[in-house]
Amino acid sequence: MWIPILVSLLILVVSSIYMLFNREEGEEKEIKPGPFIGGLANDGNTCFINSIIQSLASSTAFTDFLNQHDKTFIKTLNKLLSELNVHREKSKLFSTKPLLKVMNDSPSRHLFFGYNQEDAQEFYQNLMKQIESEVKEKDEKEEEDEKERKKTPLNLVTPVDGIQTEEIKCTNCGESSGKRNTVVSGLSLSIPKGTRHTFDLNELLDEFVKPELIDGVECNRCTLTYVKDSLESNLQNIDNEKLSLKIRERIDEISKVLRENTIPDDVFQKFSTTNMVKHVTKAKSTFISKPPPLLCIHINRSVYDPARGMVRKNSSKINFPIKLDLSEYMAPDSNEDSSYTLKSVVSHWGTHNYGHYTCHRWHNDNWYAISDDEVSLCTEENVLKSDGTYMLFYELPNKSILHPNL
């Protein structure tokens, strides 16, 4: 019983050792002549790392940002991205080992079996976390800049940072409970439930900004309106002039409060009573207030299968455009540019727990299909028809990075 398992393990070990030691960094790989970019060695299940590195190398905003900093991890990453982006007649092979050596939360690695198969989006988050940490490290010459940054409530550190706004409003009177702004390093979109197997990216974005209804919530404006109406109704049945005068004064005070755009909680407490509270339905809406220069979109394909009692992968196809306009998902008071151009696509092949990551990316007027060390030219049509879409990287374009056919 154990012999087939041991044989399989032995074959895996031998193939891993061959892959690790027979393809050294800098080795050139014969591919048909053409303007090729560099590939990345699979140092044992590192496809999830390689796909993210290649995607970030496709962004002008990101590489320009790295050039402005000289910290250890950022310098190492910048060197690797620069090497990958050099055009050659043959694709040249590089390794992520030097980068992972200086990464704090680098993936765990087994001596013989390579790295544990991990999630590309999780690696992306850890990588951006370390970049942000290094940028925030204080140098003496940066102390003055730090003081200026503290004046801004929300600190946008990297090109993937944007501002997301949540607002809760009463569905009855429209009263806003306030806005909450948070810095995000991308959007995580869920695939809508149902029996369909194909969706457009805009459908996922529609679900993302779809208001979430919250029942049984107290509303300041609706409650005070209810109190005012009750006082006006009771006033008709009161003959006592002194009491009637006090009620009219109270009604006038509440009317004045209701004319304000918002009703603060402290003012509300002054005029409300515990036995006259109006519970309503409120809607929580999500908008983008400040779009990032480089937008990372993660497609959440994990779904719970009650029949099997386990999490499985949703393999639905996601149709996405080369040019993405987010104007309808922006905050109503925002006038930011939100017309993006696709720079790279990370795809996942396999099941929820196991599989392989590949990448399509744009560089110097060409689309490339990349699977670790395999680099080949492809067409825009190949990119748009690709399956297993897991992450998308869009960039706010300028004249120097616009696709020529847009």
Coordinates of C-alpha atoms in Angstrom, one line a residue:
M1 CA 0.0 0.0 0.0
W2 CA 2.8 2.4 0.9
I3 CA 5.0 1.5 -2.0
P4 CA 3.1 3.6 -4.7
I5 CA 2.9 6.5 -2.3
L6 CA 6.7 6.4 -1.6
V7 CA 7.4 6.1 -5.3
S8 CA 5.3 9.1 -6.1
L9 CA 7.0 11.1 -3.3
L10 CA 10.4 10.1 -4.7
I11 CA 9.5 11.2 -8.2
L12 CA 8.3 14.5 -6.8
V13 CA 11.5 15.0 -4.8
V14 CA 13.7 14.2 -7.8
S15 CA 11.7 16.5 -10.1
S16 CA 11.8 19.3 -7.6
I17 CA 15.6 19.0 -7.1
Y18 CA 16.1 19.0 -10.9
M19 CA 14.0 22.1 -11.3
L20 CA 15.8 23.9 -8.5
F21 CA 19.3 23.1 -9.5
N22 CA 19.3 22.7 -13.3
R23 CA 17.7 26.1 -14.1
E24 CA 19.9 28.8 -12.5
E25 CA 19.0 32.4 -12.4
G26 CA 20.0 34.2 -15.5
E27 CA 19.9 31.1 -17.7
E28 CA 18.5 31.8 -21.1
K29 CA 15.6 29.8 -22.5
E30 CA 15.2 29.3 -26.2
I31 CA 12.0 30.7 -27.6
K32 CA 11.2 31.9 -31.1
P33 CA 12.7 35.3 -31.9
G34 CA 10.8 38.3 -30.6
P35 CA 10.7 41.1 -28.1
F36 CA 10.5 38.9 -25.0
I37 CA 10.4 39.9 -21.3
G38 CA 11.9 37.8 -18.5
G39 CA 10.4 34.7 -16.9
L40 CA 10.5 33.5 -13.3
A41 CA 11.7 30.1 -12.2
N42 CA 9.2 27.9 -10.3
D43 CA 11.3 27.2 -7.2
G44 CA 8.7 24.7 -5.9
N45 CA 5.1 25.8 -6.0
T46 CA 6.0 29.5 -6.4
C47 CA 3.6 30.2 -9.3
F48 CA 1.4 32.3 -6.9
I49 CA 4.4 34.5 -6.2
N50 CA 5.5 34.7 -9.9
S51 CA 2.1 35.7 -11.2
I52 CA 1.9 38.7 -8.7
I53 CA 5.5 39.8 -9.5
Q54 CA 4.8 39.8 -13.2
S55 CA 1.6 41.7 -12.7
L56 CA 3.2 44.4 -10.7
A57 CA 6.0 44.7 -13.3
S58 CA 3.4 45.7 -15.9
S59 CA 2.5 48.9 -14.0
T60 CA 4.3 52.1 -14.8
A61 CA 2.8 53.8 -11.7
F62 CA 4.1 51.0 -9.5
T63 CA 7.6 50.9 -11.0
D64 CA 7.9 54.7 -10.9
F65 CA 6.9 54.6 -7.2
L66 CA 9.6 52.0 -6.4
N67 CA 12.2 54.2 -8.1
Q68 CA 11.6 56.9 -5.5
H69 CA 12.6 54.7 -2.5
D70 CA 15.8 52.9 -1.5
K71 CA 14.9 50.6 1.3
T72 CA 16.1 47.0 1.3
F73 CA 13.0 45.2 0.3
I74 CA 11.8 47.8 -2.2
K75 CA 15.3 48.0 -3.9
T76 CA 15.3 44.2 -4.2
L77 CA 11.8 44.1 -5.7
N78 CA 12.6 47.1 -8.0
K79 CA 15.7 45.3 -9.3
L80 CA 13.7 42.2 -10.1
L81 CA 11.0 44.1 -11.9
S82 CA 13.5 46.1 -13.9
E83 CA 15.2 42.9 -15.0
L84 CA 11.9 41.3 -16.0
N85 CA 10.9 44.3 -18.1
V86 CA 14.1 44.3 -20.3
H87 CA 13.2 43.3 -23.9
R88 CA 15.4 40.5 -25.3
E89 CA 15.4 38.2 -28.3
K90 CA 15.3 35.3 -25.9
S91 CA 13.4 35.1 -22.6
K92 CA 15.7 35.2 -19.7
L93 CA 15.1 33.3 -16.5
F94 CA 15.1 35.0 -13.1
S95 CA 14.3 33.8 -9.5
T96 CA 12.3 35.3 -6.6
K97 CA 14.7 33.8 -4.0
P98 CA 16.6 37.0 -3.4
L99 CA 13.3 38.9 -2.8
L100 CA 11.9 36.2 -0.5
K101 CA 15.1 36.3 1.6
V102 CA 14.4 39.9 2.6
M103 CA 10.6 39.5 2.9
N104 CA 9.4 39.4 6.5
D105 CA 6.2 37.4 6.0
S106 CA 7.6 35.2 3.1
P107 CA 5.8 31.9 2.4
S108 CA 7.0 28.9 4.3
R109 CA 9.3 26.5 2.4
H110 CA 9.9 22.8 2.7
L111 CA 13.5 21.5 2.2
F112 CA 12.5 19.0 -0.6
F113 CA 9.0 19.9 -1.7
G114 CA 9.4 23.6 -2.2
Y115 CA 7.0 26.3 -1.0
N116 CA 3.5 25.5 0.3
Q117 CA 0.8 26.2 -2.3
E118 CA -0.6 29.5 -1.1
D119 CA -3.0 32.2 -2.3
A120 CA -1.8 34.8 -4.8
Q121 CA -4.0 37.5 -3.3
E122 CA -2.7 36.8 0.2
F123 CA 0.9 37.1 -1.1
Y124 CA 0.0 40.4 -2.8
Q125 CA -1.3 41.8 0.5
N126 CA 1.8 40.7 2.5
L127 CA 4.1 42.2 -0.2
M128 CA 2.2 45.5 -0.1
K129 CA 2.2 45.5 3.7
Q130 CA 6.1 45.3 3.7
I131 CA 6.4 48.0 1.1
E132 CA 4.2 50.3 3.1
S133 CA 6.1 49.5 6.3
E134 CA 9.4 50.4 4.7
V135 CA 8.1 53.6 3.2
K136 CA 6.8 54.7 6.6
E137 CA 10.2 54.1 8.3
K138 CA 11.5 57.5 9.5
D139 CA 14.7 59.0 8.3
E140 CA 16.0 62.2 9.9
K141 CA 15.6 64.1 6.6
E142 CA 12.0 62.8 6.3
E143 CA 10.9 64.1 9.7
E144 CA 9.5 67.3 8.2
D145 CA 7.6 65.4 5.6
E146 CA 6.2 63.1 8.3
K147 CA 4.7 66.1 10.1
E148 CA 3.0 67.2 6.9
R149 CA 1.6 63.6 6.4
K150 CA 0.1 63.7 9.9
K151 CA -2.0 66.6 8.9
T152 CA -3.9 64.3 6.4
P153 CA -6.3 62.0 8.2
L154 CA -5.9 59.3 5.6
N155 CA -2.4 58.5 4.4
L156 CA -2.2 57.0 0.9
V157 CA 1.3 55.4 0.8
T158 CA 1.5 53.2 -2.3
P159 CA 0.0 53.4 -5.8
V160 CA -2.5 50.7 -5.0
D161 CA -4.0 52.7 -2.1
G162 CA -7.4 54.4 -2.6
I163 CA -10.2 55.7 -0.4
Q164 CA -13.4 53.8 0.0
T165 CA -16.5 55.5 1.6
E166 CA -19.4 53.9 3.4
E167 CA -22.5 55.9 4.2
I168 CA -25.7 54.8 6.1
K169 CA -28.9 56.5 5.2
C170 CA -32.5 56.1 6.3
T171 CA -34.7 54.7 3.5
N172 CA -37.7 56.7 4.9
C173 CA -36.3 60.3 5.3
G174 CA -32.9 60.1 3.7
E175 CA -31.1 61.2 6.9
S176 CA -27.4 60.2 6.8
S177 CA -25.8 58.7 9.9
G178 CA -22.4 60.0 8.6
K179 CA -19.7 58.8 6.3
R180 CA -16.7 56.5 7.1
N181 CA -13.6 56.7 4.9
T182 CA -11.1 53.9 4.9
V183 CA -7.8 53.3 2.9
V184 CA -8.0 50.1 0.8
S185 CA -5.4 48.5 -1.4
G186 CA -7.8 46.9 -3.8
L187 CA -11.4 45.6 -4.3
S188 CA -12.5 42.1 -3.4
L189 CA -15.6 41.2 -5.5
S190 CA -17.8 38.2 -5.0
I191 CA -19.5 36.3 -7.8
P192 CA -23.3 36.6 -7.6
K193 CA -25.2 33.6 -6.4
G194 CA -27.3 31.6 -9.0
T195 CA -27.0 29.0 -11.6
R196 CA -25.3 31.1 -14.3
H197 CA -21.7 30.3 -15.2
T198 CA -20.7 33.5 -16.9
F199 CA -20.7 37.1 -15.5
D200 CA -19.5 40.5 -16.6
L201 CA -17.1 42.3 -14.3
N202 CA -19.6 45.2 -14.0
E203 CA -22.1 42.8 -12.5
L204 CA -19.7 42.0 -9.7
L205 CA -19.1 45.7 -9.2
D206 CA -22.8 46.3 -9.1
E207 CA -23.1 43.8 -6.3
F208 CA -20.2 45.4 -4.5
V209 CA -21.9 48.8 -4.4
K210 CA -25.4 47.4 -3.9
P211 CA -26.9 49.0 -0.7
E212 CA -27.1 46.6 2.3
L213 CA -30.4 47.0 4.1
I214 CA -30.4 47.1 7.9
D215 CA -33.8 46.7 9.6
G216 CA -34.9 47.9 13.0
V217 CA -32.5 50.9 13.3
E218 CA -33.3 54.1 15.2
C219 CA -33.5 57.2 13.1
N220 CA -32.9 60.6 14.7
R221 CA -35.0 62.6 12.1
C222 CA -37.8 60.1 11.8
T223 CA -38.1 59.9 15.6
L224 CA -38.2 63.7 16.1
T225 CA -40.7 64.0 13.3
Y226 CA -42.8 61.4 15.1
V227 CA -42.5 63.3 18.4
K228 CA -43.4 66.6 16.8
D229 CA -46.5 65.1 15.0
S230 CA -47.6 63.5 18.3
L231 CA -47.3 66.8 20.2
E232 CA -49.2 68.7 17.5
S233 CA -52.0 66.0 17.7
N234 CA -52.2 66.2 21.5
L235 CA -52.2 70.0 21.4
Q236 CA -55.7 70.0 20.0
N237 CA -57.1 68.3 23.1
I238 CA -55.4 70.5 25.8
D239 CA -57.3 73.4 27.3
N240 CA -54.7 74.4 29.8
E241 CA -53.1 77.6 28.3
K242 CA -49.9 77.3 30.2
L243 CA -49.3 73.7 29.2
S244 CA -50.4 74.5 25.7
L245 CA -47.7 77.2 25.5
K246 CA -45.0 74.9 26.7
I247 CA -46.0 72.3 24.1
R248 CA -45.9 75.0 21.3
E249 CA -42.4 76.0 22.4
R250 CA -41.3 72.4 22.3
I251 CA -42.8 72.0 18.8
D252 CA -41.0 75.1 17.6
E253 CA -37.7 73.9 19.0
I254 CA -38.0 70.5 17.3
S255 CA -39.1 72.1 14.0
K256 CA -35.9 74.2 14.1
V257 CA -33.8 71.1 14.7
L258 CA -35.6 69.3 11.8
R259 CA -34.6 72.1 9.4
E260 CA -30.9 71.3 9.9
N261 CA -29.2 69.0 7.4
T262 CA -28.1 66.6 10.1
I263 CA -29.2 65.9 13.6
P264 CA -26.3 65.2 16.0
D265 CA -26.9 62.5 18.7
D266 CA -26.6 65.0 21.6
V267 CA -29.2 67.2 20.1
F268 CA -31.5 64.2 19.4
Q269 CA -31.2 63.0 23.1
K270 CA -32.4 66.5 24.3
F271 CA -35.7 66.3 22.4
S272 CA -36.4 62.5 22.2
T273 CA -38.1 60.2 24.8
T274 CA -37.5 56.5 25.3
N275 CA -41.2 55.6 24.7
M276 CA -41.4 57.5 21.4
V277 CA -38.7 56.0 19.2
K278 CA -39.1 55.4 15.5
H279 CA -37.4 52.3 14.1
V280 CA -36.7 52.2 10.4
T281 CA -34.8 50.4 7.7
K282 CA -31.4 52.0 6.8
A283 CA -29.2 51.3 3.7
K284 CA -25.5 51.1 3.9
S285 CA -23.9 52.1 0.6
T286 CA -20.3 51.8 -0.5
F287 CA -18.5 54.1 -3.0
I288 CA -15.0 54.8 -4.2
S289 CA -14.0 58.3 -3.2
K290 CA -10.3 58.3 -4.3
P291 CA -9.4 55.8 -7.0
P292 CA -5.8 54.4 -6.8
P293 CA -3.4 54.9 -9.6
L294 CA -3.1 51.1 -9.8
L295 CA -6.4 49.2 -9.1
C296 CA -6.2 45.6 -7.9
I297 CA -9.4 43.7 -8.3
H298 CA -9.6 40.3 -6.5
I299 CA -12.3 37.8 -7.7
N300 CA -13.4 35.9 -4.6
R301 CA -14.2 32.4 -6.0
S302 CA -14.6 30.6 -2.6
V303 CA -18.1 29.4 -1.9
Y304 CA -19.5 27.1 0.8
D305 CA -21.1 23.9 -0.6
P306 CA -23.7 22.8 2.0
A307 CA -24.2 19.5 0.2
R308 CA -20.6 18.6 0.7
G309 CA -20.1 20.6 3.9
M310 CA -16.9 22.2 2.5
V311 CA -15.6 25.2 0.7
R312 CA -15.2 24.8 -3.1
K313 CA -14.1 27.0 -6.0
N314 CA -16.6 28.8 -8.1
S315 CA -15.3 28.3 -11.7
S316 CA -17.6 30.8 -13.4
K317 CA -16.1 32.7 -16.3
I318 CA -15.7 36.5 -15.7
N319 CA -15.8 38.7 -18.8
F320 CA -13.7 41.9 -18.3
P321 CA -12.9 44.8 -20.5
I322 CA -9.5 46.3 -21.6
K323 CA -10.9 49.8 -20.6
L324 CA -12.8 50.0 -17.3
D325 CA -14.9 53.1 -16.4
L326 CA -15.7 53.3 -12.7
S327 CA -17.6 56.6 -12.8
E328 CA -20.9 55.0 -11.8
Y329 CA -19.2 53.5 -8.7
M330 CA -17.7 56.7 -7.5
A331 CA -19.0 58.8 -4.6
P332 CA -21.5 61.4 -5.7
D333 CA -19.3 64.3 -4.7
S334 CA -16.1 62.9 -6.3
N335 CA -14.7 64.4 -9.5
E336 CA -11.7 62.1 -9.7
D337 CA -10.6 60.5 -13.0
S338 CA -11.7 56.8 -12.9
S339 CA -11.1 55.6 -16.5
Y340 CA -8.7 52.6 -16.2
T341 CA -6.7 50.5 -18.7
L342 CA -6.0 46.8 -18.1
K343 CA -2.4 46.0 -17.3
S344 CA -2.4 42.4 -16.2
V345 CA -4.6 39.4 -15.4
V346 CA -3.8 36.6 -12.9
S347 CA -5.6 33.3 -13.6
H348 CA -6.0 30.2 -11.4
W349 CA -6.4 26.7 -12.7
G350 CA -7.5 23.8 -10.5
T351 CA -9.5 23.3 -7.3
H352 CA -10.0 25.5 -4.3
N353 CA -7.0 24.0 -2.5
Y354 CA -4.7 23.1 -5.3
G355 CA -3.8 24.4 -8.7
H356 CA -1.6 26.6 -10.8
Y357 CA -1.4 30.4 -11.3
T358 CA -0.6 32.0 -14.7
C359 CA -0.5 35.6 -15.8
H360 CA -1.2 37.7 -18.9
R361 CA 0.4 41.2 -18.9
W362 CA 0.9 44.2 -21.1
H363 CA 4.4 45.7 -21.7
N364 CA 5.7 47.9 -24.4
D365 CA 2.9 47.5 -26.9
N366 CA 2.7 43.7 -26.4
W367 CA 0.6 41.2 -24.5
Y368 CA 2.4 38.3 -23.0
A369 CA 1.1 35.0 -21.7
I370 CA 3.3 33.8 -18.8
S371 CA 3.4 30.6 -16.8
D372 CA 6.5 30.8 -14.6
D373 CA 9.5 30.5 -16.9
E374 CA 7.3 30.1 -20.0
V375 CA 6.9 33.4 -21.8
S376 CA 5.1 33.9 -25.1
L377 CA 3.5 36.7 -27.1
C378 CA -0.3 36.6 -27.3
T379 CA -3.1 38.8 -28.6
E380 CA -5.6 41.0 -26.8
E381 CA -8.3 38.5 -27.9
N382 CA -6.4 35.7 -26.0
V383 CA -6.4 37.8 -22.9
L384 CA -10.1 38.6 -23.0
K385 CA -11.0 35.0 -23.6
S386 CA -8.9 33.6 -20.8
D387 CA -10.5 31.6 -18.1
G388 CA -10.0 31.3 -14.3
T389 CA -9.7 35.1 -13.8
Y390 CA -8.6 35.6 -10.2
M391 CA -7.0 39.0 -10.0
L392 CA -7.1 42.0 -12.4
F393 CA -4.7 45.0 -12.4
Y394 CA -6.0 48.2 -14.0
E395 CA -4.1 51.5 -14.2
L396 CA -5.2 55.1 -14.6
P397 CA -3.7 55.8 -18.0
N398 CA -1.8 58.8 -19.3
K399 CA -0.5 59.4 -22.8
S400 CA 2.6 57.4 -22.3
I401 CA 0.9 54.2 -21.2
L402 CA -2.4 54.2 -23.2
H403 CA -2.9 51.2 -25.4
P404 CA -2.5 52.4 -29.0
N405 CA -5.9 51.0 -30.1
L406 CA -7.9 52.8 -27.4

